[in-house]
Amino acid sequence: MLQVGVNGYGTIGKRVADAVAAQPDMELLGVAKTRPNFEAERAVKKGYRLFAAVPERVERFEEAGIDLAGEVEELVEESDVVVDAAPSGIGAGNRELYEEYDTPALYQGGEEEALVDTSFNARSNFSEATGADHVRVVSCNTTGLARLVAPIEEGFGIEKVRATLVRRGGDTAQSDRGPINDVLPDPIGLPSHHGPDVKTIFPDLEIDTLGLKVPATLTHTHSINITLESEPEAEEVREALADESRLFVIPEWLGIDGSGSLKEFALDAGRPRGDIWENCVWGESIATRGKDLYLFQAIHQESDVVPENVDALRAVAGTEDATTSIERTNEAMGMDF
Ligand code: NAD
C-alpha cells in the first residue's frame, strides 16, 4: 500500500484526498490544513486524520473543537509520497520540508516548472516521473490540452496547435474573485502561459495559445484549431478521441449545449461535487477542412487534474506502468463518461 499525505486541503487537495482514499493500492494517511473551516470539519467527519499545516495555528483548531492528529511534519515523515495542494507559489516554500524528511512530493500547476524534476501528464509522459523526487502535475488547462494533443499527434501528426482558452473567472467558492462582470483578454498579448506550459510535456510541439477570462465558474472552454500532417475525415478524429478514456466525446443527442448542462449531467450522474474528470469534447464541433481540425472542449478546472495526481503517485513510486495505472485510477474513481 502506498502511504499518501495531502498537504493543502482546498479545491484540489480535498478532491485528491478522496481519490487517493478510493484507490485499493493506496492509503490516505491524512491531510494538512492551515485553518479550521468547513472543509476541515468535513475532513474530520469523513474520518480523515487532520494535521495542522502551520504549527503556530494549532490553537485555532482546538478553539473550534476540531481534533488534530498532529502537525504537518509528522504527516510528511510518515508518507511515502506527499501531494502538495497549497495555493500557487506556496508549494515552492514547502519543498524544503519534503526534502528534510526525504519524502518525494507532487506539486500542482500553479508552481513554476523550475521547481521540479519533471512536469506530468499521465497519458503523455508518465514514465518521466518514475523515481523523481519533485513532480508537477500540470494545470487544469494544460492537462486538458495535453490529453488532446497526445492521441492527435499519434494518429494524425501535428504541424501546429492554435488554442483560444476561454477561462472561468473563478472557482465556485472563490468569492474573492467576484462579484464580476467583465471579459478580459488575459494576457492581451500572445501567448498566454498555457502554450509554453504544454511544451513542458511536448517540447517539440508548435503551439500558440490565447487566453480570455469570463465571468463564469463552471468550466473553462477551449476553442481549438490544429493543423495536422494528414487530412483525416472528421469522423476518424471523432473515433480516435472517443477511444481515449479521459476524453468524453459528447454525443449530440444528449442535448448538452454548454457548461451549465454539462455540469447538470455530472450532478445527475452522481459525480461527487458535480466533478467532470474528463475533457468534454462536443462531438458535432469536431470538423476538418483539409489539414485543419477544429473543435470545442470543456475543461472542469476543479477536477480534471485529480486522476492525474493519482497516476503521478504511482509513477513516482514506480508501482505501475501508465496503462495499468490509468485503468486502476479510472475504475476506482468511477470514471464512466
Ligand atoms: P485553494 O486555495 O482552494 O486551496 C489551497 C489550500 O491550501 C487552502 O486550504 C489553503 O488554506 C492551504 N494552504 C495555504 N498555505 C498553505 C501551506 N503553507 N501549506 C499547506 N497548505 C496551505 O487552492 P486550489 O485551487 O486547490 O489550488 C491549489 C493548487 O492547484 C495551485 O497550484 C493551483 O494553481 C492548482 N490548480 C488549481 C485549479 C483550480 O481550478 N482550482 C486547477 C488546477 C490546478
Coordinates of N, CA, C and O in Angstrom, one line a residue, residues 218-219 221 250 255-265 276 282 298:
L218 N -18.2 27.7 -14.0 CA -18.5 26.3 -14.2 C -17.3 25.5 -14.8 O -17.0 24.4 -14.3
T219 N -16.8 25.9 -15.9 CA -15.7 25.3 -16.6 C -14.9 26.3 -17.4 O -15.4 27.4 -17.7
T221 N -13.5 26.8 -21.4 CA -13.9 26.2 -22.7 C -12.8 26.5 -23.7 O -12.3 27.7 -23.7
I250 N -18.9 14.2 -26.4 CA -20.3 14.4 -26.1 C -21.2 14.1 -27.3 O -21.1 14.8 -28.3
G255 N -28.0 16.6 -25.9 CA -28.5 17.9 -25.8 C -27.7 18.8 -24.8 O -28.3 19.7 -24.2
I256 N -26.4 18.4 -24.7 CA -25.6 19.3 -23.7 C -25.1 20.4 -24.6 O -24.2 20.3 -25.4
D257 N -25.6 21.6 -24.3 CA -25.3 22.8 -25.2 C -24.3 23.7 -24.5 O -24.0 24.8 -25.1
G258 N -23.8 23.4 -23.4 CA -22.8 24.3 -22.7 C -22.4 23.8 -21.4 O -22.7 22.7 -21.0
S259 N -21.7 24.6 -20.7 CA -21.1 24.2 -19.4 C -22.2 24.0 -18.3 O -22.1 23.1 -17.5
G260 N -23.3 24.7 -18.4 CA -24.4 24.6 -17.4 C -25.0 23.2 -17.5 O -25.1 22.5 -16.5
S261 N -25.4 22.7 -18.7 CA -26.0 21.4 -18.9 C -25.0 20.3 -18.6 O -25.3 19.2 -18.2
L262 N -23.7 20.6 -19.0 CA -22.7 19.6 -18.7 C -22.5 19.3 -17.2 O -22.4 18.2 -16.7
K263 N -22.6 20.4 -16.5 CA -22.4 20.3 -15.0 C -23.7 19.6 -14.4 O -23.6 18.7 -13.5
E264 N -24.8 19.9 -15.0 CA -26.1 19.2 -14.5 C -26.0 17.7 -14.8 O -26.4 16.9 -14.0
F265 N -25.4 17.4 -16.0 CA -25.2 16.0 -16.4 C -24.4 15.3 -15.3 O -24.7 14.2 -14.9
I276 N -16.2 16.7 -13.2 CA -16.1 16.2 -14.5 C -14.6 16.0 -14.7 O -13.9 16.9 -15.0
W282 N -17.2 18.5 -27.6 CA -18.5 18.4 -28.3 C -18.3 17.6 -29.6 O -17.6 18.1 -30.5
A298 N -14.7 21.4 -23.2 CA -14.9 22.0 -21.9 C -13.9 21.3 -20.9 O -13.8 20.1 -21.0

